[in-house]
mmCIF file of C-alpha atoms and ligand atoms in Angstrom:
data_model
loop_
_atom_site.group_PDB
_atom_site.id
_atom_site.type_symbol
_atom_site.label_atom_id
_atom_site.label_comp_id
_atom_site.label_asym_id
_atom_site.label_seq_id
_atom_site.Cartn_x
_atom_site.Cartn_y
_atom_site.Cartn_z
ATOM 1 C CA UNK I 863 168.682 -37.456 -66.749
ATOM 2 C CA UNK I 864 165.239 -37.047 -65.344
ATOM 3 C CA UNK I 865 162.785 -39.700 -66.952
ATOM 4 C CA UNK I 866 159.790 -38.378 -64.716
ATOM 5 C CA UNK I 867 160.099 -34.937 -66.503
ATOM 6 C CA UNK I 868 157.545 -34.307 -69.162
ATOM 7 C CA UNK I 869 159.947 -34.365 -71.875
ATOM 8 C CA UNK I 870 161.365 -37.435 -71.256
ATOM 9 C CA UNK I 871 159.298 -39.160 -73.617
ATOM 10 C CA UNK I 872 161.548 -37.406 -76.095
ATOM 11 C CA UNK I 873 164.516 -40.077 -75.038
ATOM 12 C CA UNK I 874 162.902 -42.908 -76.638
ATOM 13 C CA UNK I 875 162.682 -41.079 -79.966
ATOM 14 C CA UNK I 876 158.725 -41.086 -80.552
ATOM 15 C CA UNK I 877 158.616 -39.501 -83.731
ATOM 16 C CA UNK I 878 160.373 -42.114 -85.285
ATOM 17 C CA UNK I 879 158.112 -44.242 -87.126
ATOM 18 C CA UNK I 880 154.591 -41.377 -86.736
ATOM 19 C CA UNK I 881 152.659 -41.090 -89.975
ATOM 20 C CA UNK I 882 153.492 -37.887 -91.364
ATOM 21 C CA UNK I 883 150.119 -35.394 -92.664
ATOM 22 C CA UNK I 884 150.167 -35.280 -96.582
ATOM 23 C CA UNK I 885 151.538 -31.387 -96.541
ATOM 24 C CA UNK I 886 154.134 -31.935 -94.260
ATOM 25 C CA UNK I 887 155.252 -35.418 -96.180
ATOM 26 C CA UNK I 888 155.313 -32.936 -99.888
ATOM 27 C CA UNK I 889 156.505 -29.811 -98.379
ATOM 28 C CA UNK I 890 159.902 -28.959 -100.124
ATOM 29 C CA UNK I 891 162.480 -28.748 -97.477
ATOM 30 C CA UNK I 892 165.995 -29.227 -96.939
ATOM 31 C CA UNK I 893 165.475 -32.046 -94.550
ATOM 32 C CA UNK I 894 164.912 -35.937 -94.138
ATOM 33 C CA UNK I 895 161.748 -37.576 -93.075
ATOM 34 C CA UNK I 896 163.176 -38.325 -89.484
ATOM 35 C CA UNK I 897 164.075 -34.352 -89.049
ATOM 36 C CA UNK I 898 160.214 -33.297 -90.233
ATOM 37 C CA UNK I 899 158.677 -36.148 -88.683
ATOM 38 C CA UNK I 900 160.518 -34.686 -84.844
ATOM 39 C CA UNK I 901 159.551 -31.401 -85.971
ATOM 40 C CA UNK I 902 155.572 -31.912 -86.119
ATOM 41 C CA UNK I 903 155.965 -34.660 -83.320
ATOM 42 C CA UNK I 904 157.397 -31.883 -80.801
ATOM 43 C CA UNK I 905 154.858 -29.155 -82.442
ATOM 44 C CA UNK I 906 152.226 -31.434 -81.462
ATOM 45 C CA UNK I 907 152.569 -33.947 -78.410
ATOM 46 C CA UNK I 908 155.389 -32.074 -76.585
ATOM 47 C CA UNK I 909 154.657 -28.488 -77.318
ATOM 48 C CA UNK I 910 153.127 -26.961 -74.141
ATOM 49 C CA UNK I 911 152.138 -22.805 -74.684
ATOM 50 C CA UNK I 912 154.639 -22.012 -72.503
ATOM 51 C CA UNK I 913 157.024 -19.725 -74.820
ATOM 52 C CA UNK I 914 157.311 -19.267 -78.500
ATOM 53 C CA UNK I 915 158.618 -21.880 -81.242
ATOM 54 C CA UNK I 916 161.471 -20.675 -83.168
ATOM 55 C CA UNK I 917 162.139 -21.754 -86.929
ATOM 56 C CA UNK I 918 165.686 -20.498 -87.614
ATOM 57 C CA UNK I 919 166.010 -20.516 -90.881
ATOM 58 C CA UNK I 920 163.109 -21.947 -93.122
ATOM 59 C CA UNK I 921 164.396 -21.490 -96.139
ATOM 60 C CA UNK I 922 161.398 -22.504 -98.795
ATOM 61 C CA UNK I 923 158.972 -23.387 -95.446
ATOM 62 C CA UNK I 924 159.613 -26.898 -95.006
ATOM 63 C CA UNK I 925 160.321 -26.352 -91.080
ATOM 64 C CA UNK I 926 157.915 -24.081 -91.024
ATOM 65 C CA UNK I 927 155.258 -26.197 -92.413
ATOM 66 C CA UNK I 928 156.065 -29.159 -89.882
ATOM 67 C CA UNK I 929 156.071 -27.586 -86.874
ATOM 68 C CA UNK I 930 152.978 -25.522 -88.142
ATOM 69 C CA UNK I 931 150.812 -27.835 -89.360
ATOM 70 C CA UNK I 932 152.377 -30.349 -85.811
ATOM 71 C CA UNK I 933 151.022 -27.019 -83.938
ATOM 72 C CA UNK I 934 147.322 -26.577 -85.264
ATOM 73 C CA UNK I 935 147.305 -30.842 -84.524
ATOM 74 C CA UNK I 936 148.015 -30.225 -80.725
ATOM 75 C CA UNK I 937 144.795 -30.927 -79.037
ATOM 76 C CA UNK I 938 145.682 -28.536 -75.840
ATOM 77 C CA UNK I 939 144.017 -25.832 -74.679
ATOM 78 C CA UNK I 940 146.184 -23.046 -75.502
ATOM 79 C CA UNK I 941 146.912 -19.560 -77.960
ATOM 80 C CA UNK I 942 148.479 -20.927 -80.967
ATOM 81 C CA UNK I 943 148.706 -17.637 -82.569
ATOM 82 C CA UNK I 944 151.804 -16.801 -84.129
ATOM 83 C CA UNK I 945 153.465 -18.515 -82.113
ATOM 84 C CA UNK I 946 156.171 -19.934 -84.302
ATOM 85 C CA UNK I 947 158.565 -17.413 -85.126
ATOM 86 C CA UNK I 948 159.961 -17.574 -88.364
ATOM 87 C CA UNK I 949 163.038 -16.337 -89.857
ATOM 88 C CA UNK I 950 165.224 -16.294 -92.816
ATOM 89 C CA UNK I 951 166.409 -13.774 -95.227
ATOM 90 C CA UNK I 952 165.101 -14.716 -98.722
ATOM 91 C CA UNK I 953 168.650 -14.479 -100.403
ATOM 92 C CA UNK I 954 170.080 -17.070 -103.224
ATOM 93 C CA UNK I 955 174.372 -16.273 -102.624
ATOM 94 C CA UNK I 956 176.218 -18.198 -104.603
ATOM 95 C CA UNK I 957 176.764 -21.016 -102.456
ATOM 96 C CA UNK I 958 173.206 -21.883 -102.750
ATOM 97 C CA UNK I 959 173.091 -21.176 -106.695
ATOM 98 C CA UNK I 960 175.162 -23.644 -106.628
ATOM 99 C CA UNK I 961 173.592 -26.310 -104.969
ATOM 100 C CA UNK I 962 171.278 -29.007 -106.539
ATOM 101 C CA UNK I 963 169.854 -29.869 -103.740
ATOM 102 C CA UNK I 964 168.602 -26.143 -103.038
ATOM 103 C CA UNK I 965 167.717 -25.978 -106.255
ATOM 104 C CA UNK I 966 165.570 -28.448 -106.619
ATOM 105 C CA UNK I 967 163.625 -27.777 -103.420
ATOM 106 C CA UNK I 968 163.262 -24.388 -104.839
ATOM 107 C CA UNK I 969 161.396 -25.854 -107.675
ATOM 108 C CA UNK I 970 162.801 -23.587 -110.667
ATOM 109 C CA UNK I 971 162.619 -20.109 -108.433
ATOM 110 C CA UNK I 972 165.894 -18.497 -109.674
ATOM 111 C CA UNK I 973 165.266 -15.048 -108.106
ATOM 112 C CA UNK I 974 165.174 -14.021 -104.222
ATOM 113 C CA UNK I 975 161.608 -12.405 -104.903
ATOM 114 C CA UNK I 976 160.502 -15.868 -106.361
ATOM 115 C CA UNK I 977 162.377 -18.069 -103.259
ATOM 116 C CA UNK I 978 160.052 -15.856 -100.834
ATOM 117 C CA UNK I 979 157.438 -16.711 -103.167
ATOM 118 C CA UNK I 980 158.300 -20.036 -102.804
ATOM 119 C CA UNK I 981 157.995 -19.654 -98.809
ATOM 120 C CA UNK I 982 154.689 -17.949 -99.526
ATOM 121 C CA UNK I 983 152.934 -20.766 -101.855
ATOM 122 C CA UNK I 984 153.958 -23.521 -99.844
ATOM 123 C CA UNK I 985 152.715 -21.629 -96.166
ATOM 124 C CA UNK I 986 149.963 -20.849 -97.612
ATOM 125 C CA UNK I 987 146.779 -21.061 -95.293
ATOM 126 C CA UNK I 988 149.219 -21.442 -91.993
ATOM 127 C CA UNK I 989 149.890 -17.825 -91.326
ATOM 128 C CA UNK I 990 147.901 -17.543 -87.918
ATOM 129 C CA UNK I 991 149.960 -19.991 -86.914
ATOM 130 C CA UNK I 992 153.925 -18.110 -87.281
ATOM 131 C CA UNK I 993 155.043 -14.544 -87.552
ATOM 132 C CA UNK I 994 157.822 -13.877 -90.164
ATOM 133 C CA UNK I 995 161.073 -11.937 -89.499
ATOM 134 C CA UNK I 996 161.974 -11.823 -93.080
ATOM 135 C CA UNK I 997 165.546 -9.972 -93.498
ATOM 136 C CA UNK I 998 168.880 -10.638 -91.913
ATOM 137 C CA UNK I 999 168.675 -12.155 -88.706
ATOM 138 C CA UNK I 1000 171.691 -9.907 -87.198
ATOM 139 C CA UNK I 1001 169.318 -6.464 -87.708
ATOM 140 C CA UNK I 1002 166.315 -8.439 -85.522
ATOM 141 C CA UNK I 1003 166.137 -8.088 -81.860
ATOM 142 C CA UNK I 1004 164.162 -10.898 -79.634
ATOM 143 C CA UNK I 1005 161.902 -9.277 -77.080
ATOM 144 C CA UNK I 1006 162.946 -11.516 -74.477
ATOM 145 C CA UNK I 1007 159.741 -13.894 -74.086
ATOM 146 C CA UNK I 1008 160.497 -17.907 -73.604
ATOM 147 C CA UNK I 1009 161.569 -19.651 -76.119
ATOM 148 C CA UNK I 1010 160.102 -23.559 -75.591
ATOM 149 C CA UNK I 1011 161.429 -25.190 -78.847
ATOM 150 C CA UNK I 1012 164.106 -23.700 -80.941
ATOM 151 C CA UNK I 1013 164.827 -25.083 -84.201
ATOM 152 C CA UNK I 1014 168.137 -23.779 -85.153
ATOM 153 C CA UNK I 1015 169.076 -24.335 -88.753
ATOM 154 C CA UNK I 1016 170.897 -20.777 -89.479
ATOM 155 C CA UNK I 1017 174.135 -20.436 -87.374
ATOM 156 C CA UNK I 1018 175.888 -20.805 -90.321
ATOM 157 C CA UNK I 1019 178.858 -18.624 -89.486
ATOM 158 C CA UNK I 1020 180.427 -17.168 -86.190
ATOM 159 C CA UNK I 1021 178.181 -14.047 -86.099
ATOM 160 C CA UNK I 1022 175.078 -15.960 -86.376
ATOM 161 C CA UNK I 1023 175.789 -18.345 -83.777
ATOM 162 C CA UNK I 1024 176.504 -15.718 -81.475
ATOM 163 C CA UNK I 1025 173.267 -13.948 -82.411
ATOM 164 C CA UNK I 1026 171.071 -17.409 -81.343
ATOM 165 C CA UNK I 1027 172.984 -17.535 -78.690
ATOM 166 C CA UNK I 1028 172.777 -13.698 -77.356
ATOM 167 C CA UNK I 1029 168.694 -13.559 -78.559
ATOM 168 C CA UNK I 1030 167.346 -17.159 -78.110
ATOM 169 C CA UNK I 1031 169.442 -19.447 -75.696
ATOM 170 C CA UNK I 1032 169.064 -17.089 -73.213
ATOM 171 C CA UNK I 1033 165.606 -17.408 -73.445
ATOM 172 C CA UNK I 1034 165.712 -21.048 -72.776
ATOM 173 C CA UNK I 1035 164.579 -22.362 -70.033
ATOM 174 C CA UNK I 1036 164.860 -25.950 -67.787
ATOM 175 C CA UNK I 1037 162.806 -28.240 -70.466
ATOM 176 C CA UNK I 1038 163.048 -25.933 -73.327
ATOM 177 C CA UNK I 1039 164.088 -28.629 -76.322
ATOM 178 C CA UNK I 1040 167.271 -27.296 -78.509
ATOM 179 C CA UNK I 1041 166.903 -29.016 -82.181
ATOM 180 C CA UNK I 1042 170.628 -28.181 -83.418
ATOM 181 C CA UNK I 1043 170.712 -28.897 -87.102
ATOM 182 C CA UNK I 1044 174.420 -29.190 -89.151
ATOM 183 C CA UNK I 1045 176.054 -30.139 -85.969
ATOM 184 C CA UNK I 1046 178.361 -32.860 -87.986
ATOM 185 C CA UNK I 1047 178.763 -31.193 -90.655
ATOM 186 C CA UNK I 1048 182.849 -30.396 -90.719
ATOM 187 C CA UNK I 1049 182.803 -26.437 -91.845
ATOM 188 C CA UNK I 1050 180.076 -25.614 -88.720
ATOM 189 C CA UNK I 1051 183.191 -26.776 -86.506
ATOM 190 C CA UNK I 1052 182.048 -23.406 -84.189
ATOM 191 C CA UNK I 1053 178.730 -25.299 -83.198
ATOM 192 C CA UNK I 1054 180.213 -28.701 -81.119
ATOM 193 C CA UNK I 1055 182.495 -26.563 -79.609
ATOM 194 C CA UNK I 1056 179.621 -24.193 -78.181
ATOM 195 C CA UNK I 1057 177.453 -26.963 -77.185
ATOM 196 C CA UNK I 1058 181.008 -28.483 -75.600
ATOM 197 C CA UNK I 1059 181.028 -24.529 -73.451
ATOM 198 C CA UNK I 1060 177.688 -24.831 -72.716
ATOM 199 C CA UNK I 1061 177.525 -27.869 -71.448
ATOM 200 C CA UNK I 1062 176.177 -27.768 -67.953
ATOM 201 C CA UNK I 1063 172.946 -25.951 -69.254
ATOM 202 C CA UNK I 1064 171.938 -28.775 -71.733
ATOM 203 C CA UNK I 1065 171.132 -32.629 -71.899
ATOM 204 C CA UNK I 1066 171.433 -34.376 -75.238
ATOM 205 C CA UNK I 1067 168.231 -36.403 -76.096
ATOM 206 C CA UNK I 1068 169.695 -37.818 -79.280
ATOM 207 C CA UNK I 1069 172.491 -37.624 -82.204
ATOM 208 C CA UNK I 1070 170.349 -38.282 -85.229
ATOM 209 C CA UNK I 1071 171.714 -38.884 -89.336
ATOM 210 C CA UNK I 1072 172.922 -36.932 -90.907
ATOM 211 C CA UNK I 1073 173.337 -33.851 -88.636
ATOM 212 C CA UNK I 1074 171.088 -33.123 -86.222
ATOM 213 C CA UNK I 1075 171.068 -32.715 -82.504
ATOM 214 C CA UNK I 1076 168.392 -32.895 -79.605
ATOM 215 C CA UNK I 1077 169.304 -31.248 -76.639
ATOM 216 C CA UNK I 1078 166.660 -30.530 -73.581
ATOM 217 C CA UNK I 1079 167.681 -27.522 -71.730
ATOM 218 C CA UNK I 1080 168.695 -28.193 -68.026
ATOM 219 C CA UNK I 1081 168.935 -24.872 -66.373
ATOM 220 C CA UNK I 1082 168.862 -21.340 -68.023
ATOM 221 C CA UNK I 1083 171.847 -20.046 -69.226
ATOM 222 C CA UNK I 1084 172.756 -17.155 -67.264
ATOM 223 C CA UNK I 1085 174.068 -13.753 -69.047
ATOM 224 C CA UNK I 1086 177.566 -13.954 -68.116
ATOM 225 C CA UNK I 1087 178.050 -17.035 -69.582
ATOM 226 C CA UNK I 1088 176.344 -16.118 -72.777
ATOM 227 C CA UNK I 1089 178.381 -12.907 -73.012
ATOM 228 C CA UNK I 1090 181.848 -14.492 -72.996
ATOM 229 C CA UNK I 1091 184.201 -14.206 -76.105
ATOM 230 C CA UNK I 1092 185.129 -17.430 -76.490
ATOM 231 C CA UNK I 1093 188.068 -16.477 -78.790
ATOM 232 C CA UNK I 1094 189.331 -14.377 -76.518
ATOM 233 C CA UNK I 1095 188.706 -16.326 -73.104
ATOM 234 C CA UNK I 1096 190.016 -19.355 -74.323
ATOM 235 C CA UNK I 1097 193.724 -20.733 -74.905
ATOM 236 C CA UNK I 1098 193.383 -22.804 -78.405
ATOM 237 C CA UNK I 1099 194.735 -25.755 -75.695
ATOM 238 C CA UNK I 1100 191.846 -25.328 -73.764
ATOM 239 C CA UNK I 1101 189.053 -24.809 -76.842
ATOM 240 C CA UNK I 1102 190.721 -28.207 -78.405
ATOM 241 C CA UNK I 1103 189.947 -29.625 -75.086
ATOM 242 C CA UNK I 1104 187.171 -28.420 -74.963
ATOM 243 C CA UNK I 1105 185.632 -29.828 -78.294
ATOM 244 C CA UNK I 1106 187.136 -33.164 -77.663
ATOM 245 C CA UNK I 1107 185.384 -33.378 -74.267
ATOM 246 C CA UNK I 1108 182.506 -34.198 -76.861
ATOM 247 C CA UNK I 1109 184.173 -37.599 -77.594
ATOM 248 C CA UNK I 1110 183.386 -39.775 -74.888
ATOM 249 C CA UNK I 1111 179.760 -41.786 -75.555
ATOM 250 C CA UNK I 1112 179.659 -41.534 -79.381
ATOM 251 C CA UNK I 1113 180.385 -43.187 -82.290
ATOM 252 C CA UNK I 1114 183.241 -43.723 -84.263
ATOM 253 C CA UNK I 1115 182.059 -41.987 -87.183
ATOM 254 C CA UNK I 1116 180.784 -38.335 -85.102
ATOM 255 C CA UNK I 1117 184.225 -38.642 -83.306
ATOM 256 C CA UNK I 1118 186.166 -38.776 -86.675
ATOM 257 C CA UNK I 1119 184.004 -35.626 -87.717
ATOM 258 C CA UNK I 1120 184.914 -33.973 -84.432
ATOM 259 C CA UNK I 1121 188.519 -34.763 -85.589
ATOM 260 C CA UNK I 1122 188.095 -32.872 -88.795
ATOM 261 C CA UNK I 1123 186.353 -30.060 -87.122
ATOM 262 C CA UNK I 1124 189.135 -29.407 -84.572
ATOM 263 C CA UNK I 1125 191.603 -28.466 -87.857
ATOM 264 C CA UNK I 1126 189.211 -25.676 -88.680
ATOM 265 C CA UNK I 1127 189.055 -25.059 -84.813
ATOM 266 C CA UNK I 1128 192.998 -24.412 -85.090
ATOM 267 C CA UNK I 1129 192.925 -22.471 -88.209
ATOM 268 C CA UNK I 1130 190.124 -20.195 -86.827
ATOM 269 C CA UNK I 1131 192.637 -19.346 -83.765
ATOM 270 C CA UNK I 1132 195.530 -18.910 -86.069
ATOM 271 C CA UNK I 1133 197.513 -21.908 -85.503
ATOM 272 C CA UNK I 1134 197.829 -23.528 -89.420
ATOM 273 C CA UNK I 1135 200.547 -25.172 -88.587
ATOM 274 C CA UNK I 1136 198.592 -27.084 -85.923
ATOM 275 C CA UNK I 1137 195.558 -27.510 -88.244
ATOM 276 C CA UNK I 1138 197.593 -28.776 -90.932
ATOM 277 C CA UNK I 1139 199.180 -31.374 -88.267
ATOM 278 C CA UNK I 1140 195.677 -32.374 -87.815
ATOM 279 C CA UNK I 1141 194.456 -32.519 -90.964
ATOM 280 C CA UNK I 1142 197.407 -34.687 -92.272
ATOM 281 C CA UNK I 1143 196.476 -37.521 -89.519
ATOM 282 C CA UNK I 1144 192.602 -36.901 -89.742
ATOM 283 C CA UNK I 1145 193.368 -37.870 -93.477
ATOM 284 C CA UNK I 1146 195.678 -40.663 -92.688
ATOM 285 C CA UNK I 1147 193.165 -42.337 -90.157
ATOM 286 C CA UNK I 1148 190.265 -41.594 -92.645
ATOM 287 C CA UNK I 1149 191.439 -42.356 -95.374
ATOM 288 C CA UNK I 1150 188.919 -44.490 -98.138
ATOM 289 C CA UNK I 1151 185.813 -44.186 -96.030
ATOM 290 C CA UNK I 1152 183.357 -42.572 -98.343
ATOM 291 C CA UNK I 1153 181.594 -40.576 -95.437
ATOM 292 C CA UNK I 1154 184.539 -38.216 -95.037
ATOM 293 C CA UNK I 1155 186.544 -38.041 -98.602
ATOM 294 C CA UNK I 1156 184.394 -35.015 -99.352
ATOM 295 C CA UNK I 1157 184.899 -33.577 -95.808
ATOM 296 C CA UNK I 1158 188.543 -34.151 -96.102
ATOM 297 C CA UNK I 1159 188.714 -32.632 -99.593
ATOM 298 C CA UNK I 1160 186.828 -29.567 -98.219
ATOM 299 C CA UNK I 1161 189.141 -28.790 -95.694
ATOM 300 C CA UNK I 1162 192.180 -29.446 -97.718
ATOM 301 C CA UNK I 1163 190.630 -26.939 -100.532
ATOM 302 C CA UNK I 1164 189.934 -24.374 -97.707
ATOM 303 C CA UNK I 1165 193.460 -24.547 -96.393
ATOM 304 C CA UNK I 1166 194.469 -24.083 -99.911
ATOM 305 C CA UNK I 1167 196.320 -27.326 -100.158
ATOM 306 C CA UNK I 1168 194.352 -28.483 -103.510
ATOM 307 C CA UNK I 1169 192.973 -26.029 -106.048
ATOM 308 C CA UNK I 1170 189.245 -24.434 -104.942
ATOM 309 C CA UNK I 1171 186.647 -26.067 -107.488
HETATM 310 C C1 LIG P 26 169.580 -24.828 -94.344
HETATM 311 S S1 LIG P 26 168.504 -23.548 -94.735
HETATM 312 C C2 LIG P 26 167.097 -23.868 -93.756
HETATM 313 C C3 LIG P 26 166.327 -25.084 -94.200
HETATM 314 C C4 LIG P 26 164.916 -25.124 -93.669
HETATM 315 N N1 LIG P 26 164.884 -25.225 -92.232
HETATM 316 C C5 LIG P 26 164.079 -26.204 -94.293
HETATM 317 O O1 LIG P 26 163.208 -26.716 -93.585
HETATM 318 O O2 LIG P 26 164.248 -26.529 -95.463
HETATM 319 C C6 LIG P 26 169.198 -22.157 -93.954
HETATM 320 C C7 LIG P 26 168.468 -20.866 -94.233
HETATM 321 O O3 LIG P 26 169.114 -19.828 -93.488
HETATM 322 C C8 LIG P 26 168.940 -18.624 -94.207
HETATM 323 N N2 LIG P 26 169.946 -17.642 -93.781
HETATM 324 C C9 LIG P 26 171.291 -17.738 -93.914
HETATM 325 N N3 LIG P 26 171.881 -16.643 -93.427
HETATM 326 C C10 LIG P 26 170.892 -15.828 -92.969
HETATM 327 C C11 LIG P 26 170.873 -14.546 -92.358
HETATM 328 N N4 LIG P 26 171.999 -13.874 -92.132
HETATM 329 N N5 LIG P 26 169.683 -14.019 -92.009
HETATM 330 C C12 LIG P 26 168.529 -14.685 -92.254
HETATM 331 N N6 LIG P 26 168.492 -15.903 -92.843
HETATM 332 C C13 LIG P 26 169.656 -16.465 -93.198
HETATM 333 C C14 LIG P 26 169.098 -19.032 -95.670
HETATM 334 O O4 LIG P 26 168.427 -18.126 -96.516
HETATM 335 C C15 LIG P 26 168.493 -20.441 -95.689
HETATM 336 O O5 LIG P 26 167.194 -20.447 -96.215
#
């Protein structure tokens, strides 16, 4: 770790305790205080015109509004036109229909035309500032320019992970900062273990609650590396190892969901047997601590071992 380097600053978590602008602070969002307050903090101290910002997904704007409204507060000279890119489909499925949380952000839109104008109202004013890809981020393209900060909150399967990594890792570059959201949460179990591949090309800055990580690029990620089918090139004995290589340094609690994680890792390559083995002593070492009896039932339901709800 290189504490002369100009985003070292970012190791002592500076964002922590910032006042937040009034917008930013009301903007409905599917994130914490923390998460918006590191989004306008690296929008506005460390953000340096060298590439574009990238808000992967934004869902109802909240992202979009704090590294926005972070950007027009940056007091450097530089173009600050469009430069965040913006993405995200517009589209309630049924997993968000069902979730209170999204519906309440979404303050009583029930329709996809009135979630994008939901993005609309609360962006309102900030256009200069982003350009938005609005449809399904596996029909865009990326034209290849730097990427400086990527906020990735939309690799929420296989296809779209390997879209973010094919379009905008490889535009990353030493310094670039990598804000990784749903990293701990269980079902994401693909995202550890890419970070775990990739992990000569990136430094972690910080694990922060509940899901979140900060990674500073350390050297650009050359093609080959982002081309390789992981499924494919790897033995499940050596993706296992792999993922747990991510053990050593944290906590209890982000090594017991890294446990969890490596059943789905086993199911994904086929091996149920395996991630039932796993899943039967993940639940025996976990058992009664509130953080993971929902992750635990989750997995159990997805492996069919307790009726879907
Ligand atoms: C967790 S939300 C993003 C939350 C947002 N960053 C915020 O500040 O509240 C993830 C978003 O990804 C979008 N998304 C999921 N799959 C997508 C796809 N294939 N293409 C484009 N957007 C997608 C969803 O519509 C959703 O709004």
């Amino acid at each position: 770790m290189n504490f002369q380097a100009p985003t070292s600053k970012l190791f002592f978590q500076p964002w922590y305790d910032i006042d937040l602008p009034q917008r930013v602070a009301d903007v409905p969002a599917l994130l914490n205080r923390f998460e918006k307050r590191l989004l306008y903090y690296v929008a506005k101290e460390r953000y340096l015109g060298k590439g574009a910002i990238v808000d992967a997904g934004c869902f109802a704007g909240g992202s979009t509004v704090s590294l926005a409204v972070g950007l027009a507060d940056n007091e450097r000279k530089i173009d600050k036109a469009q430069k965040i890119v913006t993405y995200d489909r517009f589209v309630l499925d049924d997993s968000m229909r069902r979730s209170e949380r999204i519906n309440k952000e979404l303050r009583g839109a029930t329709t996809d035309d009135e979630f994008y104008g939901q993005f609309r109202h609360n962006t309102a004013g900030l256009e200069h500032l982003f350009r938005l890809e609005k449809g399904d981020l596996l029909d865009k393209r990326w034209d290849g320019e730097p990427v400086e900060i990527l906020f990735l909150d939309i690799a929420k399967n296989w296809d779209l992970m390997r879209w973010s990594m094919e379009h905008h890792f490889s535009a990353l570059y030493p310094g670039a900062i990598l804000i990784h959201q749903d990293f701990a949460d269980s079902g994401h179990y693909w995202l550890p273990f890419v970070m775990a591949y990739l992990r000569d090309y990136f430094d972690v800055v910080e694990y922060m609650e509940p899901c979140t990580v900060i990674y500073i690029c350390r050297a650009a990620i050359p093609n080959d590396v982002i081309q390789v089918d992981l499924l494919k090139t790897l033995s499940l004995a050596e993706a296992l190892a792999l993922h747990n290589s991510l053990k050593p340094n944290l906590s209890a609690l982000r090594q017991a969901m890294l446990d969890i994680q490596a059943c789905y890792l086993c199911r994904w390559y086929g091996d149920n047997e395996m991630a039932l083995t796993l899943l039967r002593e993940a639940k025996a070492r976990y058992a009664g601590l509130p953080r993971f009896v929902g992750d635990i039932k989750a997995a159990e339901r997805s492996f069919g071992l307790v009726e879907a709800v």
